[in-house]
XYZ file of C-alpha atoms in Angstrom:
410
model
C 103.119 79.443 131.271
C 105.645 79.144 128.647
C 104.931 79.430 124.825
C 107.465 78.543 121.729
C 106.822 77.735 118.019
C 108.182 75.139 115.665
C 107.758 74.110 112.079
C 108.001 71.634 109.448
C 107.739 72.155 105.679
C 104.011 71.915 105.875
C 102.943 72.784 109.066
C 103.377 75.596 112.104
C 102.500 74.560 115.617
C 102.409 76.880 119.095
C 103.778 74.990 122.053
C 102.376 75.644 125.498
C 103.409 74.284 128.537
C 100.794 73.692 130.777
C 99.827 74.287 134.591
C 99.824 71.438 136.637
C 96.436 71.901 137.581
C 94.679 70.851 134.219
C 92.630 67.940 134.128
C 92.205 64.969 131.965
C 88.247 65.542 131.147
C 89.155 69.105 129.900
C 91.734 67.907 127.270
C 89.034 64.700 126.488
C 86.128 66.972 125.856
C 88.199 69.409 123.680
C 89.670 66.721 121.578
C 86.414 64.683 121.317
C 84.418 67.580 120.309
C 84.966 69.859 117.605
C 84.274 73.616 118.974
C 84.156 76.456 116.119
C 86.954 78.908 116.316
C 89.137 77.045 118.593
C 92.627 75.788 117.832
C 92.672 72.152 117.831
C 95.330 70.839 120.138
C 97.201 67.726 121.232
C 98.795 66.746 124.589
C 102.400 66.149 124.412
C 104.620 64.834 126.883
C 108.544 65.928 126.982
C 110.972 65.321 129.751
C 108.618 65.044 131.832
C 106.694 68.078 131.180
C 103.429 68.441 129.454
C 102.892 70.536 126.266
C 99.902 71.544 124.406
C 100.493 71.591 120.548
C 98.276 74.073 118.445
C 98.648 74.033 114.733
C 98.457 77.310 113.630
C 99.178 76.825 109.801
C 98.088 79.737 108.014
C 97.005 82.487 110.547
C 98.650 84.996 112.235
C 98.269 86.184 116.151
C 96.602 89.264 116.619
C 99.712 91.387 117.667
C 101.245 90.808 114.384
C 98.190 91.622 112.333
C 97.973 94.861 113.951
C 101.682 96.038 112.899
C 100.356 96.278 109.106
C 96.310 96.608 109.756
C 94.314 99.270 111.771
C 92.354 97.968 114.659
C 88.538 98.972 112.889
C 85.219 98.488 114.958
C 84.101 95.761 112.689
C 87.117 93.454 113.420
C 86.689 94.260 117.132
C 82.973 93.243 116.688
C 83.767 90.397 114.729
C 86.553 89.247 117.574
C 83.791 89.978 120.123
C 81.196 87.760 118.517
C 83.575 84.918 118.190
C 84.519 84.868 121.760
C 80.770 84.938 122.763
C 80.218 81.948 120.449
C 82.965 80.053 122.139
C 81.531 80.691 125.436
C 78.293 79.450 124.629
C 79.507 76.381 122.623
C 81.831 75.172 125.663
C 79.160 75.307 128.485
C 77.124 72.178 127.501
C 80.639 70.133 127.712
C 81.229 71.720 131.385
C 84.537 73.255 130.054
C 85.546 76.325 132.054
C 85.564 79.593 130.186
C 88.795 80.571 132.580
C 90.581 78.371 130.063
C 90.622 80.861 126.898
C 93.494 82.881 126.749
C 92.932 86.630 125.621
C 96.593 87.774 125.247
C 97.310 89.340 121.961
C 99.788 86.410 121.324
C 97.194 83.691 121.597
C 94.326 85.364 119.522
C 94.560 84.320 115.670
C 93.295 85.668 112.552
C 93.124 82.884 109.539
C 94.797 84.636 106.231
C 92.049 85.026 103.716
C 89.177 84.252 105.603
C 90.031 86.784 108.219
C 88.257 84.284 110.810
C 89.129 84.616 114.773
C 90.616 81.496 116.375
C 91.125 81.343 120.147
C 93.242 79.083 122.183
C 91.873 76.952 125.014
C 94.470 75.941 127.664
C 93.330 73.339 130.155
C 94.091 74.267 133.731
C 94.258 77.817 133.026
C 92.319 79.925 135.882
C 92.168 83.600 134.847
C 88.575 84.822 134.535
C 87.855 85.796 131.081
C 86.356 89.368 132.305
C 89.975 90.171 133.811
C 91.657 88.841 130.414
C 89.549 91.097 128.296
C 90.248 94.070 130.589
C 93.851 93.379 129.912
C 93.312 93.113 126.270
C 91.610 96.256 126.204
C 94.194 97.754 127.484
C 96.528 96.645 124.886
C 93.796 97.350 122.184
C 93.622 101.049 123.224
C 97.196 102.125 122.254
C 96.631 100.274 119.002
C 93.574 102.112 117.580
C 93.505 104.706 115.076
C 92.879 107.938 116.862
C 91.535 109.756 113.776
C 88.457 107.067 113.514
C 85.892 108.835 115.592
C 83.942 106.083 115.992
C 86.514 103.509 116.971
C 87.904 106.111 119.587
C 84.608 106.642 121.391
C 83.382 102.776 121.078
C 87.007 101.815 122.324
C 86.981 104.204 125.247
C 83.284 103.374 126.251
C 84.326 99.884 126.007
C 87.359 100.186 128.416
C 85.199 102.003 130.727
C 82.623 99.288 130.848
C 85.364 96.446 131.050
C 86.780 98.481 134.468
C 83.219 97.834 136.070
C 82.506 95.399 138.487
C 80.365 92.173 136.893
C 80.440 93.417 133.288
C 79.704 90.950 130.722
C 80.922 90.706 126.958
C 77.417 90.753 125.643
C 77.258 94.670 127.124
C 80.718 95.240 125.712
C 79.296 94.076 122.120
C 76.238 96.151 122.449
C 78.393 99.213 122.939
C 80.050 98.312 119.368
C 76.784 97.694 117.705
C 75.377 101.246 118.625
C 78.295 102.655 117.197
C 78.714 100.815 114.083
C 74.872 101.240 113.056
C 74.468 104.847 113.672
C 76.773 107.734 112.483
C 78.884 109.693 115.080
C 76.851 112.998 114.789
C 73.652 110.755 115.504
C 74.644 111.125 119.218
C 73.557 114.637 120.036
C 71.971 115.324 123.518
C 68.765 117.008 122.773
C 70.166 120.084 125.483
C 72.732 121.052 123.094
C 69.731 121.413 120.102
C 69.382 125.317 120.945
C 72.331 127.582 120.119
C 72.910 131.013 120.611
C 73.850 133.403 118.220
C 77.443 133.919 119.847
C 78.007 130.228 119.302
C 77.057 130.504 115.790
C 79.204 133.560 115.147
C 82.208 131.468 116.755
C 81.562 128.444 114.550
C 81.986 131.147 111.431
C 85.170 132.201 113.002
C 86.502 128.852 113.452
C 86.546 129.277 117.373
C 85.559 125.743 119.246
C 82.389 126.347 121.352
C 84.171 125.604 124.475
C 86.546 128.266 123.496
C 83.872 130.782 123.740
C 82.452 129.834 126.687
C 85.699 130.478 128.273
C 85.871 133.759 126.877
C 82.268 134.882 127.811
C 82.898 133.672 131.143
C 85.802 135.992 131.514
C 84.419 138.944 130.512
C 82.389 140.870 133.076
C 79.042 141.375 132.104
C 77.928 145.411 131.226
C 74.686 147.103 131.871
C 72.665 147.513 128.867
C 70.141 150.096 127.892
C 66.387 149.324 128.770
C 64.485 147.836 125.631
C 60.879 148.830 124.743
C 58.382 146.721 126.736
C 57.789 143.375 124.370
C 60.523 144.496 121.982
C 63.224 141.910 123.362
C 60.959 139.300 123.960
C 59.921 138.930 120.363
C 63.767 139.804 118.998
C 64.971 136.951 121.211
C 62.472 134.417 119.904
C 63.209 135.353 116.273
C 66.930 135.052 116.742
C 66.858 131.800 118.474
C 64.843 129.964 115.967
C 66.907 131.796 113.128
C 70.173 130.479 114.714
C 69.065 127.116 115.298
C 67.768 126.794 111.498
C 71.306 127.910 110.649
C 73.283 126.267 113.311
C 71.671 122.907 112.111
C 72.824 123.706 108.520
C 76.276 125.085 109.454
C 76.841 122.000 111.695
C 75.700 119.174 108.570
C 78.039 121.058 106.268
C 81.198 121.191 108.837
C 80.707 117.422 109.614
C 80.939 117.602 113.124
C 78.952 118.756 116.009
C 79.503 120.351 119.344
C 78.721 117.352 121.604
C 80.818 114.705 119.922
C 83.892 117.079 119.172
C 83.910 117.535 123.135
C 83.591 113.909 123.906
C 86.022 112.611 121.372
C 88.320 115.434 122.632
C 87.806 113.868 126.066
C 88.544 109.951 124.848
C 91.882 110.944 122.988
C 92.978 112.877 126.453
C 91.620 109.713 128.485
C 93.309 107.271 126.416
C 96.539 108.846 126.567
C 96.902 108.871 130.017
C 95.670 105.020 130.742
C 99.461 103.505 130.289
C 100.666 106.270 132.709
C 97.890 105.373 135.233
C 98.255 101.780 134.624
C 102.013 102.116 135.757
C 101.442 104.724 138.533
C 103.737 107.180 136.968
C 101.138 109.955 136.245
C 102.665 113.418 137.733
C 100.744 116.215 137.637
C 103.059 118.875 138.817
C 106.356 118.784 137.514
C 109.197 121.107 138.693
C 111.230 122.813 136.422
C 114.890 122.516 136.871
C 117.020 125.534 137.001
C 119.161 125.996 133.642
C 122.739 126.366 134.296
C 124.922 128.143 131.901
C 128.581 127.780 132.185
C 131.532 128.849 129.762
C 132.730 126.224 127.146
C 136.038 126.525 125.397
C 135.343 126.385 121.741
C 136.976 123.144 120.906
C 135.216 121.376 123.636
C 132.063 122.652 122.278
C 132.971 121.010 118.751
C 133.801 117.915 120.454
C 130.443 117.625 122.021
C 128.290 119.059 119.317
C 129.982 118.365 116.028
C 128.712 120.081 112.701
C 126.738 117.634 110.717
C 126.914 117.568 107.063
C 123.614 117.932 105.395
C 124.463 116.549 102.046
C 122.349 113.947 99.656
C 123.597 111.004 101.456
C 121.325 108.731 103.076
C 120.683 107.167 106.071
C 121.941 103.766 106.644
C 119.380 101.294 104.890
C 119.408 97.437 104.052
C 118.972 96.063 100.485
C 117.623 92.651 99.425
C 119.205 91.657 96.165
C 116.657 89.497 94.081
C 118.699 86.112 92.689
C 115.912 84.431 90.731
C 114.859 84.467 86.968
C 111.612 86.265 87.416
C 110.978 89.955 86.957
C 111.392 91.171 90.598
C 113.450 94.541 91.293
C 115.835 94.350 94.092
C 114.197 95.474 97.714
C 115.488 98.659 99.940
C 114.624 99.015 103.012
C 114.283 102.364 104.773
C 112.490 102.289 107.407
C 111.696 99.389 110.136
C 109.972 96.849 110.543
C 109.725 96.298 106.946
C 106.996 93.402 106.101
C 107.920 91.715 102.741
C 104.792 89.998 101.006
C 102.454 89.600 98.226
C 100.034 91.917 99.704
C 99.828 95.457 98.501
C 99.958 96.408 101.887
C 103.442 94.665 102.528
C 106.315 97.393 102.522
C 108.182 95.044 100.006
C 106.136 93.799 97.710
C 106.863 90.452 96.018
C 104.109 89.488 93.815
C 104.565 86.064 92.716
C 103.315 82.548 93.493
C 104.724 81.035 96.665
C 104.920 83.970 98.655
C 102.340 84.658 101.311
C 100.618 87.783 101.635
C 102.536 89.140 104.802
C 105.201 86.644 104.586
C 108.431 87.600 106.527
C 109.555 90.405 108.716
C 112.880 92.416 108.937
C 114.053 94.517 111.903
C 116.441 96.511 112.950
C 118.113 97.001 116.480
C 120.547 99.591 116.485
C 123.457 98.544 113.881
C 121.763 94.856 113.933
C 119.225 93.229 111.290
C 116.755 90.506 112.055
C 114.461 88.680 109.663
C 111.713 86.370 111.235
C 108.697 84.176 109.577
C 105.160 85.664 109.795
C 103.833 81.947 109.694
C 103.709 81.861 105.919
C 102.612 78.763 104.171
C 105.562 77.789 102.402
C 108.245 79.025 105.017
C 111.264 81.382 105.403
C 114.517 79.887 105.225
C 117.960 81.902 106.290
C 121.106 80.355 104.684
C 118.925 77.102 104.361
C 117.751 77.100 107.694
C 113.839 76.978 107.914
C 112.727 79.504 110.678
C 109.887 78.776 113.071
C 107.192 81.477 113.619
C 108.354 84.470 115.852
C 111.817 82.738 115.848
C 114.211 86.039 115.080
C 117.644 85.355 113.403
C 120.250 88.047 113.266
C 121.199 88.839 109.533
C 124.787 89.384 108.364
C 126.267 90.445 104.990
C 125.709 88.416 102.163
C 123.315 86.156 103.970
C 120.946 84.227 101.687
C 116.814 84.678 102.286
C 114.419 82.151 101.021
C 110.802 83.004 100.739
C 109.013 80.085 99.163
C 111.476 79.404 96.580
C 112.643 82.737 95.879
C 115.989 83.677 96.913
C 117.309 87.274 98.141
C 120.811 88.496 99.153
C 121.254 90.671 102.252
C 123.820 93.501 101.406
């Protein structure tokens, strides 16, 4: 399956070269019935090959959206709700769910409304569950690890997606549970009674599991005999006081032992997933011996030259504004660099005709590239309109046009 993009002055399109196994019935049912949140498409025959043309005007793919936004739990739930709604709506038309594409490049969000749109490709035969599992592997690398709810929900959703026979409804229920309740509500009953040693550890800033390791390492010493009945009463009083103190202390600190342990396990597991998928986990690393050889001073200077630590800035690009509006030049100090009218854009151009996320400039070694982010009024480079995802190399004094506004690359 091949994907390419084209656009004209007013509309932007995605073209997918279909597999030869598609059926005319699927095309007919999709065209005759308006299915909510599915991209509308038309079959196009070019050079003996059948392509499907999807209109994507005013929309951005999920992978581009996540470059400038965090993947929050509300966005995750909304995406799943939309997908489940599509699966239910296409069943009466006898359309196969395997035709729904779940790769990040084929899932779109509409600018402004933030509605999700999915791509249906007739002839596609990948099961929805398999496509969703691959999507989860991609999303785990995009979540904000400081968002405890999202980390826990995503990891549990990924674990569920690896089980045989799971359903999308089960994944959605997991998200609902984490979204409607605070993380602190997930405390096992067995964790409610806490010893005085753990309370003292909390006061000193020691994590509970660290204190347990220290206690296990210390041998038990014989203690003097207590009076009959004294120890039992002291233990009951201490536990009651410790329980009351710990609850207040945990609330003031904003965390609890159970969720802290689970959160650390989730983060550690997520960090291991890419290596596990590629089969590159190596639990034991052999230390390479360090060999020191005499080096001539002149050779050392050639291999490790002294770097001047002055006020000179790192190489950067500048877009000089050539219009009549009150817009300052744009200095790009990091890449990728997104230009648009949104406050979240790296280079803010708040003027009519410029989309919220209009264009993106990237850098590869010493070369700069510009690409359009499916903007409403288009991006031009030296008079040539760029299609969505089309990257063009920038040279000195090239003219970039965003809508009607022009900039010169310096």
